[in-house]
Structure formats: structure tokens, C-alpha cells
Amino acid sequence: MCEMSGVLRLPEPDFLPDKEINFLELIELRASRRQYTAEALTVQELSYLLWCTQGVKMVCEDGRTLRNVPSAAALHPLQTLLCLRNVEDVPAGVYRFLPVEHALKRLTLSEGASEGVLAAFEQQEMVRQSAVLFLWEADILRGIRTYGRKVYAYVYIDAGHIGQNLYLTAQALGIGACALGCFDESALHRALMLDGEERKIVHAACVGRT
Ligand SMILES: Cc1cc2nc3c(=O)[nH]c(=O)nc-3n(C[C@H](O)[C@H](O)[C@H](O)COP(=O)(O)O)c2cc1C
């Protein structure tokens, strides 16, 4: 993995190993898994999860993107934040995924931001065992310009598609994943310095080796 001005390029999606998958088996074996070992994920696995949940296949002339998940009018008003805790070769911390560059940018937050993020999921023990916590941040203003109030529904629908792809990708990789809808919103937004109105976390999930 190469680092340039605080941006970590992830392994190229073109070189990720394809998987021989029985489709029905994949669908039927998907389940929420809430117990993880202390074994780290590889950066290839992280790259694969990000590619399948938000990977950009094409940038259109007007700047919109076509990705591996659908989004109303291809607006993609969600961004992926990651609280990385146990991934080989990547320092722990809070990152933003840059989908066009397929790269990670470390966020400059207050000291103890990662702890603040984890504390927002206090009731859910598996979060502290997990290797990566995915957080999906909605940019409400961006959506409102196109959809008006409908954006409040669309960001959750988009989050559902992303979440399902995360489950299926984790299943294909043989690692565990669990969606997380239950968290202390105010504490989470404080830790991430989001206003909780125009920019808010609408969904989350954790992954780890089982
Ligand atoms: C939107 C959403 C939010 C969820 N939130 C949580 C959560 O906060 N904690 C948790 O343990 N599971 C959570 N889950 C997982 C569900 O509990 C799980 O999907 C359900 O029990 C069915 O089990 P399965 O996923 O193994 O089929 C959530 C699932 C979804 C779709």
C-alpha cells in the first residue's frame, strides 16, 4: 500500500482475487455474526469490502458516479467513514474512504476520537472486538438540492443497499459482519465532529474474523 500526502492507496480492485461462489449458498448463508477473534483483517480484504460496498465503476461527465451499489439518481449522498482497529499495515484511527481514488484519508479529529466513536456503541460488545467499524455518513444538503424532503428516505434506502453488499462480501470472504442501527447518535456525532443535521451517521456495521 502506498501513502501520499496522508492518503493511503488501497490495493487496486482489478487485482483483487475473484471468488468462486455458489450464489444461492451466499444468499442463504449470510447472517449477522457478533463474535470475532483478535486476528487482523488484511488490507486486501478491507479493499474488497470497500470496493463491493462503494466502489466506483464509472465517473459520468456531470461528476456523478456509477458504483457497485445503486443510489437514487446516482447521487450517492453517503460517504464511508471507518474506525480501523485491526487491519494489517494500516495504523488504527478514523478514516474517510475516497471512492474515486479507492483510497483512505485519515481524519484529523480530537485526540481520543476513536474511543469516543466506540463509546457510542457501548451496549454492543462486538464492536470493541471487531477489526473495522463502518459508519455511513449522509450529506443531507447534497440530496435536498435534488430531491427535497425525499432525501430523508433515500439516504436510508441507499444505506440498506450498502449494508447488504457488506454482508454478502463478508460472507464471500469468510469473515463476520453485523449491521448496527443502535448507537448513541449525539455521542457519535460529537466524536466525529458532525452536526447531526446536515451531516449525520445513518447506518453502521462492524466486521471481524470469526
Ligand atoms: C438496519 C439494521 C440495524 C441493525 N442493528 C443491529 C444492532 O444495532 N445490533 C445488532 O446486534 N444487530 C443489528 N442488526 C442485525 C439484526 O439484528 C439481524 O439482521 C436480525 O436479527 C436477523 O438476523 P440475521 O442477520 O442473522 O439474518 C441490524 C440489522 C439491520 C438491517
PDB file of C-alpha atoms and ligand atoms in Angstrom:
ATOM      1  CA  MET A   1       0.000   0.000   0.000  1.00  0.00           C
ATOM      2  CA  CYS A   2       1.405   3.412  -0.856  1.00  0.00           C
ATOM      3  CA  GLU A   3       0.968   6.635   1.133  1.00  0.00           C
ATOM      4  CA  MET A   4       0.972  10.101  -0.487  1.00  0.00           C
ATOM      5  CA  SER A   5       0.158  13.261   1.462  1.00  0.00           C
ATOM      6  CA  GLY A   6      -1.836  11.452   4.108  1.00  0.00           C
ATOM      7  CA  VAL A   7      -3.789   9.426   1.523  1.00  0.00           C
ATOM      8  CA  LEU A   8      -3.363   5.644   1.601  1.00  0.00           C
ATOM      9  CA  ARG A   9      -3.958   3.979  -1.765  1.00  0.00           C
ATOM     10  CA  LEU A  10      -5.719   0.656  -1.300  1.00  0.00           C
ATOM     11  CA  PRO A  11      -4.878  -2.436  -3.369  1.00  0.00           C
ATOM     12  CA  GLU A  12      -6.338  -1.948  -6.862  1.00  0.00           C
ATOM     13  CA  PRO A  13      -9.759  -3.570  -7.220  1.00  0.00           C
ATOM     14  CA  ASP A  14      -8.685  -5.029 -10.601  1.00  0.00           C
ATOM     15  CA  PHE A  15      -6.155  -7.191  -8.821  1.00  0.00           C
ATOM     16  CA  LEU A  16      -8.426  -8.430  -6.067  1.00  0.00           C
ATOM     17  CA  PRO A  17      -8.898 -12.188  -6.169  1.00  0.00           C
ATOM     18  CA  ASP A  18     -12.218 -13.248  -7.650  1.00  0.00           C
ATOM     19  CA  LYS A  19     -14.181 -15.813  -5.677  1.00  0.00           C
ATOM     20  CA  GLU A  20     -15.884 -18.974  -6.900  1.00  0.00           C
ATOM     21  CA  ILE A  21     -19.246 -18.542  -5.248  1.00  0.00           C
ATOM     22  CA  ASN A  22     -22.435 -20.519  -5.244  1.00  0.00           C
ATOM     23  CA  PHE A  23     -24.910 -17.660  -5.436  1.00  0.00           C
ATOM     24  CA  LEU A  24     -27.798 -19.295  -3.578  1.00  0.00           C
ATOM     25  CA  GLU A  25     -25.448 -20.512  -0.886  1.00  0.00           C
ATOM     26  CA  LEU A  26     -24.068 -16.996  -0.481  1.00  0.00           C
ATOM     27  CA  ILE A  27     -27.555 -15.557  -0.068  1.00  0.00           C
ATOM     28  CA  GLU A  28     -28.729 -18.288   2.259  1.00  0.00           C
ATOM     29  CA  LEU A  29     -25.648 -18.447   4.496  1.00  0.00           C
ATOM     30  CA  ARG A  30     -25.476 -14.691   5.081  1.00  0.00           C
ATOM     31  CA  ALA A  31     -26.114 -13.998   8.741  1.00  0.00           C
ATOM     32  CA  SER A  32     -25.237 -11.445  11.409  1.00  0.00           C
ATOM     33  CA  ARG A  33     -22.094 -12.596  13.191  1.00  0.00           C
ATOM     34  CA  ARG A  34     -21.275 -10.940  16.501  1.00  0.00           C
ATOM     35  CA  GLN A  35     -18.190 -12.745  17.804  1.00  0.00           C
ATOM     36  CA  TYR A  36     -14.750 -12.014  16.404  1.00  0.00           C
ATOM     37  CA  THR A  37     -11.249 -13.256  17.071  1.00  0.00           C
ATOM     38  CA  ALA A  38      -8.256 -10.944  17.629  1.00  0.00           C
ATOM     39  CA  GLU A  39      -6.812 -11.879  14.196  1.00  0.00           C
ATOM     40  CA  ALA A  40      -6.338  -8.868  11.928  1.00  0.00           C
ATOM     41  CA  LEU A  41      -8.016  -8.394   8.543  1.00  0.00           C
ATOM     42  CA  THR A  42      -5.713  -7.944   5.574  1.00  0.00           C
ATOM     43  CA  VAL A  43      -5.679  -4.716   3.616  1.00  0.00           C
ATOM     44  CA  GLN A  44      -6.843  -6.729   0.568  1.00  0.00           C
ATOM     45  CA  GLU A  45      -9.928  -7.791   2.499  1.00  0.00           C
ATOM     46  CA  LEU A  46     -10.598  -4.191   3.502  1.00  0.00           C
ATOM     47  CA  SER A  47     -10.139  -3.087  -0.109  1.00  0.00           C
ATOM     48  CA  TYR A  48     -12.562  -5.790  -1.254  1.00  0.00           C
ATOM     49  CA  LEU A  49     -15.217  -4.738   1.290  1.00  0.00           C
ATOM     50  CA  LEU A  50     -14.917  -1.102   0.209  1.00  0.00           C
ATOM     51  CA  TRP A  51     -14.938  -1.948  -3.490  1.00  0.00           C
ATOM     52  CA  CYS A  52     -18.106  -4.024  -3.177  1.00  0.00           C
ATOM     53  CA  THR A  53     -19.919  -1.505  -0.957  1.00  0.00           C
ATOM     54  CA  GLN A  54     -18.930   1.803  -2.598  1.00  0.00           C
ATOM     55  CA  GLY A  55     -16.546   1.062  -5.475  1.00  0.00           C
ATOM     56  CA  VAL A  56     -16.774   3.486  -8.405  1.00  0.00           C
ATOM     57  CA  LYS A  57     -17.118   1.794 -11.814  1.00  0.00           C
ATOM     58  CA  MET A  58     -17.516   4.971 -13.841  1.00  0.00           C
ATOM     59  CA  VAL A  59     -17.378   8.749 -13.371  1.00  0.00           C
ATOM     60  CA  CYS A  60     -20.009  10.478 -15.562  1.00  0.00           C
ATOM     61  CA  GLU A  61     -19.496  13.795 -17.344  1.00  0.00           C
ATOM     62  CA  ASP A  62     -21.592  15.647 -14.774  1.00  0.00           C
ATOM     63  CA  GLY A  63     -19.442  14.262 -11.958  1.00  0.00           C
ATOM     64  CA  ARG A  64     -21.934  11.660 -10.757  1.00  0.00           C
ATOM     65  CA  THR A  65     -20.598   8.144 -10.308  1.00  0.00           C
ATOM     66  CA  LEU A  66     -21.820   4.655 -11.111  1.00  0.00           C
ATOM     67  CA  ARG A  67     -20.895   2.293  -8.318  1.00  0.00           C
ATOM     68  CA  ASN A  68     -21.254  -1.315  -7.227  1.00  0.00           C
ATOM     69  CA  VAL A  69     -24.395  -0.348  -5.317  1.00  0.00           C
ATOM     70  CA  PRO A  70     -27.409   1.545  -6.652  1.00  0.00           C
ATOM     71  CA  SER A  71     -28.358   5.036  -5.484  1.00  0.00           C
ATOM     72  CA  ALA A  72     -31.375   7.175  -6.378  1.00  0.00           C
ATOM     73  CA  ALA A  73     -30.353   9.216  -9.470  1.00  0.00           C
ATOM     74  CA  ALA A  74     -26.776   8.003  -8.934  1.00  0.00           C
ATOM     75  CA  LEU A  75     -26.404  10.757  -6.365  1.00  0.00           C
ATOM     76  CA  HIS A  76     -24.601   8.646  -3.760  1.00  0.00           C
ATOM     77  CA  PRO A  77     -25.171  11.019  -0.849  1.00  0.00           C
ATOM     78  CA  LEU A  78     -23.442   8.645   1.599  1.00  0.00           C
ATOM     79  CA  GLN A  79     -19.777   8.582   2.471  1.00  0.00           C
ATOM     80  CA  THR A  80     -17.973   5.779   4.270  1.00  0.00           C
ATOM     81  CA  LEU A  81     -16.079   6.529   7.462  1.00  0.00           C
ATOM     82  CA  LEU A  82     -14.044   3.767   9.033  1.00  0.00           C
ATOM     83  CA  CYS A  83     -12.877   3.290  12.580  1.00  0.00           C
ATOM     84  CA  LEU A  84      -9.959   0.958  11.827  1.00  0.00           C
ATOM     85  CA  ARG A  85      -8.717  -1.065  14.738  1.00  0.00           C
ATOM     86  CA  ASN A  86      -7.125  -4.228  13.467  1.00  0.00           C
ATOM     87  CA  VAL A  87      -6.091  -4.216   9.804  1.00  0.00           C
ATOM     88  CA  GLU A  88      -2.574  -5.308   8.788  1.00  0.00           C
ATOM     89  CA  ASP A  89      -0.345  -2.459   7.590  1.00  0.00           C
ATOM     90  CA  VAL A  90      -2.862   0.297   8.376  1.00  0.00           C
ATOM     91  CA  PRO A  91      -2.471   2.332  11.578  1.00  0.00           C
ATOM     92  CA  ALA A  92      -5.563   2.361  13.806  1.00  0.00           C
ATOM     93  CA  GLY A  93      -7.641   5.522  13.541  1.00  0.00           C
ATOM     94  CA  VAL A  94     -10.653   7.115  11.885  1.00  0.00           C
ATOM     95  CA  TYR A  95     -10.543   7.369   8.084  1.00  0.00           C
ATOM     96  CA  ARG A  96     -12.691   8.535   5.196  1.00  0.00           C
ATOM     97  CA  PHE A  97     -12.911   6.292   2.138  1.00  0.00           C
ATOM     98  CA  LEU A  98     -12.274   8.214  -1.108  1.00  0.00           C
ATOM     99  CA  PRO A  99     -14.278   6.147  -3.599  1.00  0.00           C
ATOM    100  CA  VAL A 100     -12.985   7.664  -6.851  1.00  0.00           C
ATOM    101  CA  GLU A 101      -9.350   7.290  -5.782  1.00  0.00           C
ATOM    102  CA  HIS A 102     -10.066   3.979  -3.981  1.00  0.00           C
ATOM    103  CA  ALA A 103      -8.006   5.286  -1.092  1.00  0.00           C
ATOM    104  CA  LEU A 104      -8.235   6.146   2.587  1.00  0.00           C
ATOM    105  CA  LYS A 105      -7.696   9.549   4.125  1.00  0.00           C
ATOM    106  CA  ARG A 106      -7.035   9.745   7.829  1.00  0.00           C
ATOM    107  CA  LEU A 107      -9.300  12.274   9.561  1.00  0.00           C
ATOM    108  CA  THR A 108      -7.907  14.941  11.827  1.00  0.00           C
ATOM    109  CA  LEU A 109     -10.164  14.711  14.841  1.00  0.00           C
ATOM    110  CA  SER A 110      -9.692  15.354  18.528  1.00  0.00           C
ATOM    111  CA  GLU A 111      -7.410  13.051  20.488  1.00  0.00           C
ATOM    112  CA  GLY A 112      -9.444  10.087  21.683  1.00  0.00           C
ATOM    113  CA  ALA A 113     -11.889  10.324  18.765  1.00  0.00           C
ATOM    114  CA  SER A 114     -11.700   6.565  18.128  1.00  0.00           C
ATOM    115  CA  GLU A 115     -12.546   5.905  21.766  1.00  0.00           C
ATOM    116  CA  GLY A 116     -15.439   8.370  21.513  1.00  0.00           C
ATOM    117  CA  VAL A 117     -16.745   6.522  18.448  1.00  0.00           C
ATOM    118  CA  LEU A 118     -16.539   3.144  20.186  1.00  0.00           C
ATOM    119  CA  ALA A 119     -18.205   4.530  23.312  1.00  0.00           C
ATOM    120  CA  ALA A 120     -21.226   5.480  21.194  1.00  0.00           C
ATOM    121  CA  PHE A 121     -21.775   1.727  20.670  1.00  0.00           C
ATOM    122  CA  GLU A 122     -21.390   0.929  24.360  1.00  0.00           C
ATOM    123  CA  GLN A 123     -24.247  -1.565  24.516  1.00  0.00           C
ATOM    124  CA  GLN A 124     -22.798  -3.664  21.695  1.00  0.00           C
ATOM    125  CA  GLU A 125     -19.820  -5.641  22.914  1.00  0.00           C
ATOM    126  CA  MET A 126     -18.863  -6.991  19.496  1.00  0.00           C
ATOM    127  CA  VAL A 127     -17.895  -3.514  18.285  1.00  0.00           C
ATOM    128  CA  ARG A 128     -14.818  -3.472  20.526  1.00  0.00           C
ATOM    129  CA  GLN A 129     -13.843  -6.963  19.296  1.00  0.00           C
ATOM    130  CA  SER A 130     -14.277  -6.043  15.648  1.00  0.00           C
ATOM    131  CA  ALA A 131     -11.429  -5.210  13.254  1.00  0.00           C
ATOM    132  CA  VAL A 132     -13.278  -2.443  11.394  1.00  0.00           C
ATOM    133  CA  LEU A 133     -16.318  -0.341  12.178  1.00  0.00           C
ATOM    134  CA  PHE A 134     -18.042   1.042   9.068  1.00  0.00           C
ATOM    135  CA  LEU A 135     -20.019   4.272   9.505  1.00  0.00           C
ATOM    136  CA  TRP A 136     -22.134   5.678   6.679  1.00  0.00           C
ATOM    137  CA  GLU A 137     -22.428   9.448   6.728  1.00  0.00           C
ATOM    138  CA  ALA A 138     -25.247  11.183   4.862  1.00  0.00           C
ATOM    139  CA  ASP A 139     -24.751  14.560   3.239  1.00  0.00           C
ATOM    140  CA  ILE A 140     -28.354  15.721   3.522  1.00  0.00           C
ATOM    141  CA  LEU A 141     -27.877  19.104   1.817  1.00  0.00           C
ATOM    142  CA  ARG A 142     -26.439  17.477  -1.296  1.00  0.00           C
ATOM    143  CA  GLY A 143     -29.530  15.296  -1.579  1.00  0.00           C
ATOM    144  CA  ILE A 144     -32.009  18.055  -0.732  1.00  0.00           C
ATOM    145  CA  ARG A 145     -30.917  20.088  -3.751  1.00  0.00           C
ATOM    146  CA  THR A 146     -32.035  17.233  -5.991  1.00  0.00           C
ATOM    147  CA  TYR A 147     -34.891  15.578  -4.108  1.00  0.00           C
ATOM    148  CA  GLY A 148     -36.248  17.948  -1.489  1.00  0.00           C
ATOM    149  CA  ARG A 149     -37.533  16.128   1.563  1.00  0.00           C
ATOM    150  CA  LYS A 150     -37.485  12.728  -0.152  1.00  0.00           C
ATOM    151  CA  VAL A 151     -33.765  12.626   0.554  1.00  0.00           C
ATOM    152  CA  TYR A 152     -34.522  11.711   4.164  1.00  0.00           C
ATOM    153  CA  ALA A 153     -35.915   8.379   2.929  1.00  0.00           C
ATOM    154  CA  TYR A 154     -33.413   7.883   0.128  1.00  0.00           C
ATOM    155  CA  VAL A 155     -30.334   8.046   2.350  1.00  0.00           C
ATOM    156  CA  TYR A 156     -31.703   5.167   4.433  1.00  0.00           C
ATOM    157  CA  ILE A 157     -32.629   3.144   1.343  1.00  0.00           C
ATOM    158  CA  ASP A 158     -29.126   3.681  -0.068  1.00  0.00           C
ATOM    159  CA  ALA A 159     -27.657   2.661   3.297  1.00  0.00           C
ATOM    160  CA  GLY A 160     -29.637  -0.587   3.138  1.00  0.00           C
ATOM    161  CA  HIS A 161     -28.122  -1.477  -0.235  1.00  0.00           C
ATOM    162  CA  ILE A 162     -24.628  -0.740   1.025  1.00  0.00           C
ATOM    163  CA  GLY A 163     -25.229  -2.726   4.196  1.00  0.00           C
ATOM    164  CA  GLN A 164     -26.449  -5.764   2.279  1.00  0.00           C
ATOM    165  CA  ASN A 165     -23.417  -5.696  -0.009  1.00  0.00           C
ATOM    166  CA  LEU A 166     -21.219  -5.547   3.078  1.00  0.00           C
ATOM    167  CA  TYR A 167     -22.916  -8.653   4.490  1.00  0.00           C
ATOM    168  CA  LEU A 168     -22.600 -10.556   1.207  1.00  0.00           C
ATOM    169  CA  THR A 169     -18.974  -9.550   0.652  1.00  0.00           C
ATOM    170  CA  ALA A 170     -18.031 -10.525   4.189  1.00  0.00           C
ATOM    171  CA  GLN A 171     -19.783 -13.877   3.666  1.00  0.00           C
ATOM    172  CA  ALA A 172     -17.861 -14.420   0.417  1.00  0.00           C
ATOM    173  CA  LEU A 173     -14.578 -13.611   2.194  1.00  0.00           C
ATOM    174  CA  GLY A 174     -15.391 -15.894   5.130  1.00  0.00           C
ATOM    175  CA  ILE A 175     -15.398 -13.093   7.693  1.00  0.00           C
ATOM    176  CA  GLY A 176     -18.158 -11.950  10.028  1.00  0.00           C
ATOM    177  CA  ALA A 177     -20.303  -8.817   9.773  1.00  0.00           C
ATOM    178  CA  CYS A 178     -23.159  -7.303  11.735  1.00  0.00           C
ATOM    179  CA  ALA A 179     -25.300  -4.257  10.960  1.00  0.00           C
ATOM    180  CA  LEU A 180     -25.534  -1.694  13.763  1.00  0.00           C
ATOM    181  CA  GLY A 181     -28.582   0.531  13.878  1.00  0.00           C
ATOM    182  CA  CYS A 182     -28.441   1.049  17.610  1.00  0.00           C
ATOM    183  CA  PHE A 183     -25.975   3.718  18.756  1.00  0.00           C
ATOM    184  CA  ASP A 184     -25.846   6.955  20.724  1.00  0.00           C
ATOM    185  CA  GLU A 185     -26.238   9.426  17.868  1.00  0.00           C
ATOM    186  CA  SER A 186     -25.219  12.535  19.807  1.00  0.00           C
ATOM    187  CA  ALA A 187     -22.080  10.902  21.205  1.00  0.00           C
ATOM    188  CA  LEU A 188     -21.138   9.570  17.777  1.00  0.00           C
ATOM    189  CA  HIS A 189     -21.646  12.896  16.024  1.00  0.00           C
ATOM    190  CA  ARG A 190     -19.672  14.679  18.739  1.00  0.00           C
ATOM    191  CA  ALA A 191     -16.740  12.282  18.344  1.00  0.00           C
ATOM    192  CA  LEU A 192     -16.784  12.692  14.554  1.00  0.00           C
ATOM    193  CA  MET A 193     -17.407  16.465  14.658  1.00  0.00           C
ATOM    194  CA  LEU A 194     -20.611  16.147  12.581  1.00  0.00           C
ATOM    195  CA  ASP A 195     -23.550  18.453  13.191  1.00  0.00           C
ATOM    196  CA  GLY A 196     -26.059  15.590  13.238  1.00  0.00           C
ATOM    197  CA  GLU A 197     -28.452  17.548  10.981  1.00  0.00           C
ATOM    198  CA  GLU A 198     -26.898  18.203   7.581  1.00  0.00           C
ATOM    199  CA  ARG A 199     -24.221  15.610   8.162  1.00  0.00           C
ATOM    200  CA  LYS A 200     -25.172  12.565  10.143  1.00  0.00           C
ATOM    201  CA  ILE A 201     -24.411   8.860  10.501  1.00  0.00           C
ATOM    202  CA  VAL A 202     -27.409   6.920   9.234  1.00  0.00           C
ATOM    203  CA  HIS A 203     -26.109   3.363   9.466  1.00  0.00           C
ATOM    204  CA  ALA A 204     -23.132   1.356  10.692  1.00  0.00           C
ATOM    205  CA  ALA A 205     -21.726  -2.177  10.701  1.00  0.00           C
ATOM    206  CA  CYS A 206     -18.771  -3.979  12.187  1.00  0.00           C
ATOM    207  CA  VAL A 207     -16.656  -6.745  10.670  1.00  0.00           C
ATOM    208  CA  GLY A 208     -14.063  -9.115  12.028  1.00  0.00           C
ATOM    209  CA  ARG A 209     -12.607 -12.566  11.654  1.00  0.00           C
ATOM    210  CA  THR A 210     -14.762 -15.276  13.213  1.00  0.00           C
TER     211      THR A 210
HETATM  212  C1  LIG B   1     -30.997  -1.613   9.933  1.00  0.00           C
HETATM  213  C2  LIG B   1     -30.458  -2.717  10.803  1.00  0.00           C
HETATM  214  C3  LIG B   1     -29.983  -2.408  12.065  1.00  0.00           C
HETATM  215  C4  LIG B   1     -29.459  -3.414  12.876  1.00  0.00           C
HETATM  216  N1  LIG B   1     -28.929  -3.070  14.083  1.00  0.00           N
HETATM  217  C5  LIG B   1     -28.362  -4.019  14.850  1.00  0.00           C
HETATM  218  C6  LIG B   1     -27.740  -3.655  16.072  1.00  0.00           C
HETATM  219  O1  LIG B   1     -27.679  -2.492  16.452  1.00  0.00           O
HETATM  220  N2  LIG B   1     -27.186  -4.655  16.808  1.00  0.00           N
HETATM  221  C7  LIG B   1     -27.204  -5.965  16.414  1.00  0.00           C
HETATM  222  O2  LIG B   1     -26.670  -6.809  17.130  1.00  0.00           O
HETATM  223  N3  LIG B   1     -27.791  -6.327  15.246  1.00  0.00           N
HETATM  224  C8  LIG B   1     -28.357  -5.395  14.458  1.00  0.00           C
HETATM  225  N4  LIG B   1     -28.908  -5.726  13.249  1.00  0.00           N
HETATM  226  C9  LIG B   1     -28.889  -7.119  12.819  1.00  0.00           C
HETATM  227  C10 LIG B   1     -30.255  -7.760  13.040  1.00  0.00           C
HETATM  228  O3  LIG B   1     -30.455  -7.957  14.427  1.00  0.00           O
HETATM  229  C11 LIG B   1     -30.279  -9.097  12.271  1.00  0.00           C
HETATM  230  O4  LIG B   1     -30.231  -8.823  10.883  1.00  0.00           O
HETATM  231  C12 LIG B   1     -31.538  -9.890  12.576  1.00  0.00           C
HETATM  232  O5  LIG B   1     -31.529 -10.330  13.921  1.00  0.00           O
HETATM  233  C13 LIG B   1     -31.673 -11.112  11.675  1.00  0.00           C
HETATM  234  O6  LIG B   1     -30.515 -11.955  11.776  1.00  0.00           O
HETATM  235  P1  LIG B   1     -29.584 -12.283  10.525  1.00  0.00           P
HETATM  236  O7  LIG B   1     -28.960 -11.014  10.041  1.00  0.00           O
HETATM  237  O8  LIG B   1     -28.560 -13.246  11.073  1.00  0.00           O
HETATM  238  O9  LIG B   1     -30.443 -12.887   9.473  1.00  0.00           O
HETATM  239  C14 LIG B   1     -29.448  -4.763  12.435  1.00  0.00           C
HETATM  240  C15 LIG B   1     -29.941  -5.062  11.159  1.00  0.00           C
HETATM  241  C16 LIG B   1     -30.418  -4.050  10.349  1.00  0.00           C
HETATM  242  C17 LIG B   1     -30.912  -4.396   8.954  1.00  0.00           C
END
